[in-house]
């Protein structure tokens, strides 16, 4: 029995570490032989040896294995393999795999995570944030922009262009800033906390659009002509992709171009005759150059022989090209950044206007997916984080300043719970943002990670906005110059909708693309199945599938071992909160096991089982978010005061992972396998819970005072003192309120004891002063605090004529459209 136990232990260790099938079969065979031998059965030893020898030959002699095992599996795989459209294949092959690939393997190396480089600002980038960005923030009056003008003031447009805000990603050789992804993100964070309209105006030219596409795919002639003008703001770009019949499904676009000969500037030119109808195009009303995505057809084979359907193509078209209708505006939920439709009818352009020239015809979707892999990780997460920083800073102060039932509202557990969510979600969102943009600065194009961050950060932003409005109550819903939440709350659906609607991103992209790109063997199997040479396909498939089998066995063993041992056997860096990393490793193994089982059982059906796919994507996402939190905490110097935020974020992620496992197994089509998976993954039950009330209390206390944790949480937001900065007034009121709390307690105690009289707190303070219960200095502190408190809890009110007149003036001044393209 000792020998049996020893060999069983060796087998588990080998399986745990994903050893090759050769070693496994040898170990497993010896295990069988020793088991039978110690039972004293000679015949059994012989039979076991024969069985072992047969299995060893079958699995380890390549030619036999391929003929008897892999060929059968290969034929079955080809039958159940999901079909993919051209756009799906291009999306899957776009971008690169980063940390999410390690998580998908089921056994992440946490030392590798900690060692990942973290981005920092250069002196030039910091100077830009401290100079032009700071100045721009001081210029912003979001109420004036959103309510009075429905546009930026002319002087702001001029400043943005002159200071190079439209050239953040353009190299210096073309007159741009050539800033890092982290600097780009920090700029959006700072501005978006004040105005989504302004931040969107700056973000779009630096995200997915003409500049980004030209940098990666443009001809030298196109770069030299457009990039300097874009950097200087002489050209305002937009990119037109979405149309009425093609939103998330780009393959359904009806916008098309036909290759033909026609006259251009008096010369017979090979070109494209275009017809399109686009909508939701940011900056379209004022754009001077249009990036256009369309389907290209060549019925006369003027470009390439034997190919009529060229595919999705991208081109750059000047605004004043004949046949273009542009200038009208959409009005996205009271957030009046320039956005509107574009139509084109019989628009003729030279073939040379294709981005990258003729050789890039038909490669538009791949170009867009490559650029989206990075852009999606920067703009929307940064905009959300900018809002969350202001929200956590302001809501914590307001919860201490605002009083009901003779207590600051932040003392009530219901408010504590909401305030804790705001603090922890803000920390989590910022951690995910910085982790992902650092990978971009390291040269990655994180396609799956960018989808994770885009979806979850914007969803967290929506939850934080709701909690912030709940805490502020009437203060939050009454719009006006004093309201610092309303417009941000209104704009939440914009981030949810654009750059891949969140429902699509969660249900189809994160796991759908992640399973192909992040799984160590699925993409290799898929590519093998698509090879035309059957012999070569079988060899490639055999190589991948044998490793896949070993991978699957490892995850079964690892899931059980880690669940039974409480994950204590996982080796992690010697850092605080290592237990969260150990639990995460356990769930990584369980996730890899569940993902394999789902693909094996459902096959091509998994593509249509969107709810299961979405939950698998959630598990991968929460593992990524937890990793980002631990990384962020380490990179910030493991500040002791921030531990409640880290604990909340990690416990939230672990609980959500557990719930998604439950949901999948509850809805898994094969009920027997679902039961077996539950035994493998949760053999001792489920023990993860939501963050506790104790954590809620700790976090709320950190946010309701001028603590270092609160300062780190809001770092990067615009909080500079200023006459028009309501946040300055909030901080002033918070400090004065905290200083006056002991004085107010003296007054209330005296009133309770009958020593003073008064109908209002101010009258009671006056009575306390007369009876020398408080000093004149204390009375002054109390009155100053009360004045500051009343100032920040006040809301705006208007005459009906004032509200109606602002709309009328804006219409009369023509601020809703710029049909001539002369804006700014």
GROMACS .gro file of C-alpha atoms in nm, residues 296-580:
model
  285
  296UNK     CA    1  -1.582   4.674  -5.229
  297UNK     CA    2  -1.683   4.492  -5.549
  298UNK     CA    3  -1.490   4.457  -5.875
  299UNK     CA    4  -1.730   4.304  -6.131
  300UNK     CA    5  -1.507   4.392  -6.427
  301UNK     CA    6  -1.188   4.264  -6.256
  302UNK     CA    7  -1.014   4.598  -6.295
  303UNK     CA    8  -0.815   4.552  -5.974
  304UNK     CA    9  -0.756   4.177  -5.947
  305UNK     CA   10  -0.830   3.887  -6.180
  306UNK     CA   11  -1.099   3.634  -6.089
  307UNK     CA   12  -1.223   3.815  -5.778
  308UNK     CA   13  -1.540   4.022  -5.767
  309UNK     CA   14  -1.613   4.044  -5.393
  310UNK     CA   15  -1.303   4.221  -5.262
  311UNK     CA   16  -1.433   4.263  -4.906
  312UNK     CA   17  -1.457   4.539  -4.646
  313UNK     CA   18  -1.228   4.827  -4.736
  314UNK     CA   19  -1.136   5.158  -4.570
  315UNK     CA   20  -1.076   5.486  -4.751
  316UNK     CA   21  -1.015   5.853  -4.666
  317UNK     CA   22  -1.247   6.101  -4.836
  318UNK     CA   23  -1.239   6.484  -4.812
  319UNK     CA   24  -1.563   6.634  -4.684
  320UNK     CA   25  -1.635   6.845  -4.992
  321UNK     CA   26  -1.619   6.554  -5.236
  322UNK     CA   27  -1.923   6.570  -5.462
  323UNK     CA   28  -2.218   6.358  -5.351
  324UNK     CA   29  -2.161   6.371  -4.973
  325UNK     CA   30  -2.437   6.488  -4.737
  326UNK     CA   31  -2.305   6.580  -4.394
  327UNK     CA   32  -2.365   6.830  -4.113
  328UNK     CA   33  -2.676   6.725  -3.922
  329UNK     CA   34  -2.642   6.602  -3.565
  330UNK     CA   35  -2.760   6.331  -3.332
  331UNK     CA   36  -2.812   6.426  -2.965
  332UNK     CA   37  -2.685   6.135  -2.748
  333UNK     CA   38  -2.861   6.157  -2.407
  334UNK     CA   39  -2.795   6.526  -2.348
  335UNK     CA   40  -2.423   6.487  -2.416
  336UNK     CA   41  -2.373   6.715  -2.717
  337UNK     CA   42  -2.039   6.605  -2.857
  338UNK     CA   43  -2.040   6.637  -3.234
  339UNK     CA   44  -2.207   6.323  -3.366
  340UNK     CA   45  -2.428   6.269  -3.667
  341UNK     CA   46  -2.514   6.088  -3.990
  342UNK     CA   47  -2.330   6.090  -4.324
  343UNK     CA   48  -2.470   5.989  -4.660
  344UNK     CA   49  -2.296   5.948  -4.992
  345UNK     CA   50  -2.459   5.903  -5.332
  346UNK     CA   51  -2.259   5.814  -5.641
  347UNK     CA   52  -1.940   5.947  -5.482
  348UNK     CA   53  -1.641   5.877  -5.704
  349UNK     CA   54  -1.296   5.849  -5.543
  350UNK     CA   55  -0.960   5.737  -5.686
  351UNK     CA   56  -0.832   5.393  -5.583
  352UNK     CA   57  -0.535   5.574  -5.427
  353UNK     CA   58  -0.768   5.706  -5.154
  354UNK     CA   59  -0.794   5.354  -5.007
  355UNK     CA   60  -0.600   5.358  -4.680
  356UNK     CA   61  -0.276   5.185  -4.769
  357UNK     CA   62  -0.352   5.204  -5.139
  358UNK     CA   63  -0.472   4.931  -5.372
  359UNK     CA   64  -0.286   4.653  -5.188
  360UNK     CA   65  -0.501   4.710  -4.876
  361UNK     CA   66  -0.831   4.672  -5.063
  362UNK     CA   67  -1.045   4.413  -4.886
  363UNK     CA   68  -0.838   4.422  -4.568
  364UNK     CA   69  -1.046   4.683  -4.388
  365UNK     CA   70  -1.199   4.458  -4.125
  366UNK     CA   71  -0.864   4.321  -4.019
  367UNK     CA   72  -0.729   4.677  -3.999
  368UNK     CA   73  -1.021   4.786  -3.783
  369UNK     CA   74  -0.996   4.487  -3.549
  370UNK     CA   75  -0.622   4.538  -3.499
  371UNK     CA   76  -0.673   4.904  -3.410
  372UNK     CA   77  -0.979   4.831  -3.195
  373UNK     CA   78  -0.771   4.589  -2.990
  374UNK     CA   79  -0.579   4.884  -2.849
  375UNK     CA   80  -0.824   5.175  -2.881
  376UNK     CA   81  -1.099   4.988  -2.695
  377UNK     CA   82  -0.869   4.955  -2.393
  378UNK     CA   83  -0.793   5.327  -2.370
  379UNK     CA   84  -1.077   5.569  -2.440
  380UNK     CA   85  -1.386   5.421  -2.274
  381UNK     CA   86  -1.213   5.274  -1.966
  382UNK     CA   87  -1.030   5.605  -1.913
  383UNK     CA   88  -1.352   5.805  -1.950
  384UNK     CA   89  -1.526   5.581  -1.698
  385UNK     CA   90  -1.237   5.592  -1.453
  386UNK     CA   91  -1.224   5.972  -1.482
  387UNK     CA   92  -1.587   5.987  -1.377
  388UNK     CA   93  -1.541   5.731  -1.100
  389UNK     CA   94  -1.253   5.925  -0.946
  390UNK     CA   95  -1.466   6.238  -0.922
  391UNK     CA   96  -1.760   6.031  -0.802
  392UNK     CA   97  -1.571   5.861  -0.517
  393UNK     CA   98  -1.407   6.189  -0.413
  394UNK     CA   99  -1.730   6.389  -0.417
  395UNK     CA  100  -1.970   6.125  -0.282
  396UNK     CA  101  -1.749   6.048   0.016
  397UNK     CA  102  -1.742   6.416   0.106
  398UNK     CA  103  -2.114   6.461   0.049
  399UNK     CA  104  -2.197   6.160   0.268
  400UNK     CA  105  -2.012   6.331   0.557
  401UNK     CA  106  -2.153   6.680   0.489
  402UNK     CA  107  -2.517   6.589   0.425
  403UNK     CA  108  -2.710   6.513   0.743
  404UNK     CA  109  -3.042   6.346   0.814
  405UNK     CA  110  -3.185   6.229   1.145
  406UNK     CA  111  -2.908   6.435   1.313
  407UNK     CA  112  -2.637   6.218   1.156
  408UNK     CA  113  -2.417   6.237   0.846
  409UNK     CA  114  -2.591   6.013   0.593
  410UNK     CA  115  -2.266   5.818   0.553
  411UNK     CA  116  -2.317   5.675   0.903
  412UNK     CA  117  -2.618   5.471   0.788
  413UNK     CA  118  -2.535   5.116   0.680
  414UNK     CA  119  -2.737   5.142   0.361
  415UNK     CA  120  -2.530   5.439   0.249
  416UNK     CA  121  -2.211   5.270   0.370
  417UNK     CA  122  -2.286   4.975   0.144
  418UNK     CA  123  -2.334   5.195  -0.164
  419UNK     CA  124  -2.033   5.411  -0.078
  420UNK     CA  125  -1.813   5.104  -0.033
  421UNK     CA  126  -1.914   4.980  -0.376
  422UNK     CA  127  -1.818   5.314  -0.528
  423UNK     CA  128  -1.476   5.306  -0.361
  424UNK     CA  129  -1.397   4.942  -0.438
  425UNK     CA  130  -1.530   4.949  -0.794
  426UNK     CA  131  -1.334   5.267  -0.863
  427UNK     CA  132  -1.016   5.100  -0.738
  428UNK     CA  133  -1.094   4.790  -0.945
  429UNK     CA  134  -1.166   4.989  -1.262
  430UNK     CA  135  -0.848   5.195  -1.229
  431UNK     CA  136  -0.642   4.881  -1.168
  432UNK     CA  137  -0.780   4.715  -1.482
  433UNK     CA  138  -0.723   5.030  -1.687
  434UNK     CA  139  -0.360   5.082  -1.585
  435UNK     CA  140  -0.275   4.711  -1.617
  436UNK     CA  141  -0.409   4.693  -1.971
  437UNK     CA  142  -0.261   5.020  -2.103
  438UNK     CA  143   0.075   4.913  -1.961
  439UNK     CA  144   0.058   4.604  -2.179
  440UNK     CA  145  -0.011   4.827  -2.481
  441UNK     CA  146   0.295   5.037  -2.398
  442UNK     CA  147   0.490   4.712  -2.381
  443UNK     CA  148   0.401   4.650  -2.747
  444UNK     CA  149   0.092   4.431  -2.710
  445UNK     CA  150  -0.242   4.462  -2.888
  446UNK     CA  151  -0.460   4.296  -2.624
  447UNK     CA  152  -0.772   4.203  -2.820
  448UNK     CA  153  -0.940   3.991  -2.551
  449UNK     CA  154  -0.814   4.195  -2.255
  450UNK     CA  155  -0.938   4.516  -2.416
  451UNK     CA  156  -1.284   4.361  -2.453
  452UNK     CA  157  -1.276   4.253  -2.086
  453UNK     CA  158  -1.175   4.598  -1.968
  454UNK     CA  159  -1.417   4.782  -2.196
  455UNK     CA  160  -1.713   4.573  -2.084
  456UNK     CA  161  -1.647   4.543  -1.712
  457UNK     CA  162  -1.513   4.893  -1.647
  458UNK     CA  163  -1.809   5.056  -1.821
  459UNK     CA  164  -2.052   4.825  -1.641
  460UNK     CA  165  -1.889   4.911  -1.309
  461UNK     CA  166  -1.919   5.276  -1.408
  462UNK     CA  167  -2.292   5.236  -1.460
  463UNK     CA  168  -2.330   5.074  -1.117
  464UNK     CA  169  -2.121   5.344  -0.949
  465UNK     CA  170  -2.325   5.618  -1.118
  466UNK     CA  171  -2.648   5.466  -0.985
  467UNK     CA  172  -2.504   5.438  -0.634
  468UNK     CA  173  -2.380   5.796  -0.650
  469UNK     CA  174  -2.722   5.920  -0.753
  470UNK     CA  175  -2.886   5.718  -0.474
  471UNK     CA  176  -2.661   5.876  -0.213
  472UNK     CA  177  -2.704   6.230  -0.346
  473UNK     CA  178  -3.079   6.197  -0.387
  474UNK     CA  179  -3.239   6.523  -0.502
  475UNK     CA  180  -2.899   6.689  -0.528
  476UNK     CA  181  -2.808   6.444  -0.804
  477UNK     CA  182  -3.121   6.471  -1.016
  478UNK     CA  183  -3.158   6.851  -1.028
  479UNK     CA  184  -2.944   6.962  -1.321
  480UNK     CA  185  -2.762   7.293  -1.323
  481UNK     CA  186  -2.418   7.448  -1.266
  482UNK     CA  187  -2.407   7.309  -0.909
  483UNK     CA  188  -2.469   6.951  -1.023
  484UNK     CA  189  -2.149   6.748  -1.069
  485UNK     CA  190  -2.318   6.408  -1.125
  486UNK     CA  191  -2.614   6.447  -1.357
  487UNK     CA  192  -2.446   6.468  -1.697
  488UNK     CA  193  -2.208   6.185  -1.614
  489UNK     CA  194  -2.504   5.970  -1.510
  490UNK     CA  195  -2.686   6.053  -1.833
  491UNK     CA  196  -2.385   5.965  -2.046
  492UNK     CA  197  -2.331   5.615  -1.899
  493UNK     CA  198  -2.526   5.440  -2.178
  494UNK     CA  199  -2.292   5.591  -2.437
  495UNK     CA  200  -1.992   5.399  -2.303
  496UNK     CA  201  -2.210   5.088  -2.273
  497UNK     CA  202  -2.313   5.114  -2.638
  498UNK     CA  203  -2.013   5.220  -2.847
  499UNK     CA  204  -1.700   5.028  -2.959
  500UNK     CA  205  -1.888   4.700  -2.932
  501UNK     CA  206  -2.219   4.705  -2.744
  502UNK     CA  207  -2.175   4.551  -2.400
  503UNK     CA  208  -2.428   4.273  -2.456
  504UNK     CA  209  -2.242   4.171  -2.771
  505UNK     CA  210  -1.903   4.205  -2.602
  506UNK     CA  211  -2.003   3.985  -2.309
  507UNK     CA  212  -2.207   3.723  -2.493
  508UNK     CA  213  -2.000   3.676  -2.806
  509UNK     CA  214  -1.656   3.835  -2.791
  510UNK     CA  215  -1.484   3.778  -2.455
  511UNK     CA  216  -1.512   3.400  -2.448
  512UNK     CA  217  -1.587   3.351  -2.818
  513UNK     CA  218  -1.262   3.519  -2.915
  514UNK     CA  219  -1.087   3.428  -2.591
  515UNK     CA  220  -1.143   3.055  -2.635
  516UNK     CA  221  -0.974   3.068  -2.973
  517UNK     CA  222  -0.690   3.305  -2.889
  518UNK     CA  223  -0.618   3.232  -2.523
  519UNK     CA  224  -0.664   2.856  -2.508
  520UNK     CA  225  -0.323   2.695  -2.559
  521UNK     CA  226  -0.442   2.442  -2.819
  522UNK     CA  227  -0.785   2.526  -2.967
  523UNK     CA  228  -0.658   2.767  -3.230
  524UNK     CA  229  -0.389   2.519  -3.340
  525UNK     CA  230  -0.658   2.250  -3.378
  526UNK     CA  231  -0.881   2.486  -3.571
  527UNK     CA  232  -0.602   2.589  -3.807
  528UNK     CA  233  -0.507   2.224  -3.859
  529UNK     CA  234  -0.864   2.141  -3.959
  530UNK     CA  235  -0.856   2.413  -4.222
  531UNK     CA  236  -0.543   2.285  -4.399
  532UNK     CA  237  -0.605   2.156  -4.750
  533UNK     CA  238  -0.335   1.886  -4.728
  534UNK     CA  239  -0.506   1.604  -4.531
  535UNK     CA  240  -0.180   1.438  -4.423
  536UNK     CA  241  -0.032   1.765  -4.299
  537UNK     CA  242  -0.361   1.852  -4.130
  538UNK     CA  243  -0.366   1.518  -3.944
  539UNK     CA  244  -0.006   1.561  -3.823
  540UNK     CA  245  -0.075   1.915  -3.700
  541UNK     CA  246  -0.402   1.812  -3.537
  542UNK     CA  247  -0.244   1.508  -3.372
  543UNK     CA  248   0.027   1.723  -3.219
  544UNK     CA  249  -0.225   1.973  -3.080
  545UNK     CA  250  -0.492   1.731  -2.965
  546UNK     CA  251  -0.254   1.508  -2.767
  547UNK     CA  252  -0.132   1.811  -2.577
  548UNK     CA  253  -0.492   1.916  -2.533
  549UNK     CA  254  -0.579   1.579  -2.377
  550UNK     CA  255  -0.290   1.610  -2.135
  551UNK     CA  256  -0.401   1.965  -2.058
  552UNK     CA  257  -0.754   1.845  -1.983
  553UNK     CA  258  -0.639   1.566  -1.749
  554UNK     CA  259  -0.415   1.811  -1.567
  555UNK     CA  260  -0.703   2.049  -1.505
  556UNK     CA  261  -0.923   1.771  -1.368
  557UNK     CA  262  -0.652   1.670  -1.121
  558UNK     CA  263  -0.556   2.027  -1.039
  559UNK     CA  264  -0.919   2.131  -0.979
  560UNK     CA  265  -0.980   1.849  -0.735
  561UNK     CA  266  -0.646   1.885  -0.554
  562UNK     CA  267  -0.678   2.260  -0.510
  563UNK     CA  268  -1.041   2.238  -0.399
  564UNK     CA  269  -0.966   1.969  -0.139
  565UNK     CA  270  -0.653   2.141  -0.005
  566UNK     CA  271  -0.808   2.488   0.005
  567UNK     CA  272  -0.547   2.596  -0.254
  568UNK     CA  273  -0.279   2.619   0.015
  569UNK     CA  274  -0.041   2.415  -0.203
  570UNK     CA  275  -0.027   2.690  -0.469
  571UNK     CA  276   0.309   2.865  -0.481
  572UNK     CA  277   0.273   3.244  -0.508
  573UNK     CA  278   0.496   3.548  -0.449
  574UNK     CA  279   0.545   3.642  -0.085
  575UNK     CA  280   0.304   3.935  -0.091
  576UNK     CA  281   0.004   4.035   0.114
  577UNK     CA  282  -0.322   3.885  -0.003
  578UNK     CA  283  -0.145   3.580  -0.147
  579UNK     CA  284  -0.453   3.381  -0.046
  580UNK     CA  285  -0.650   3.556  -0.318
   0.00000   0.00000   0.00000
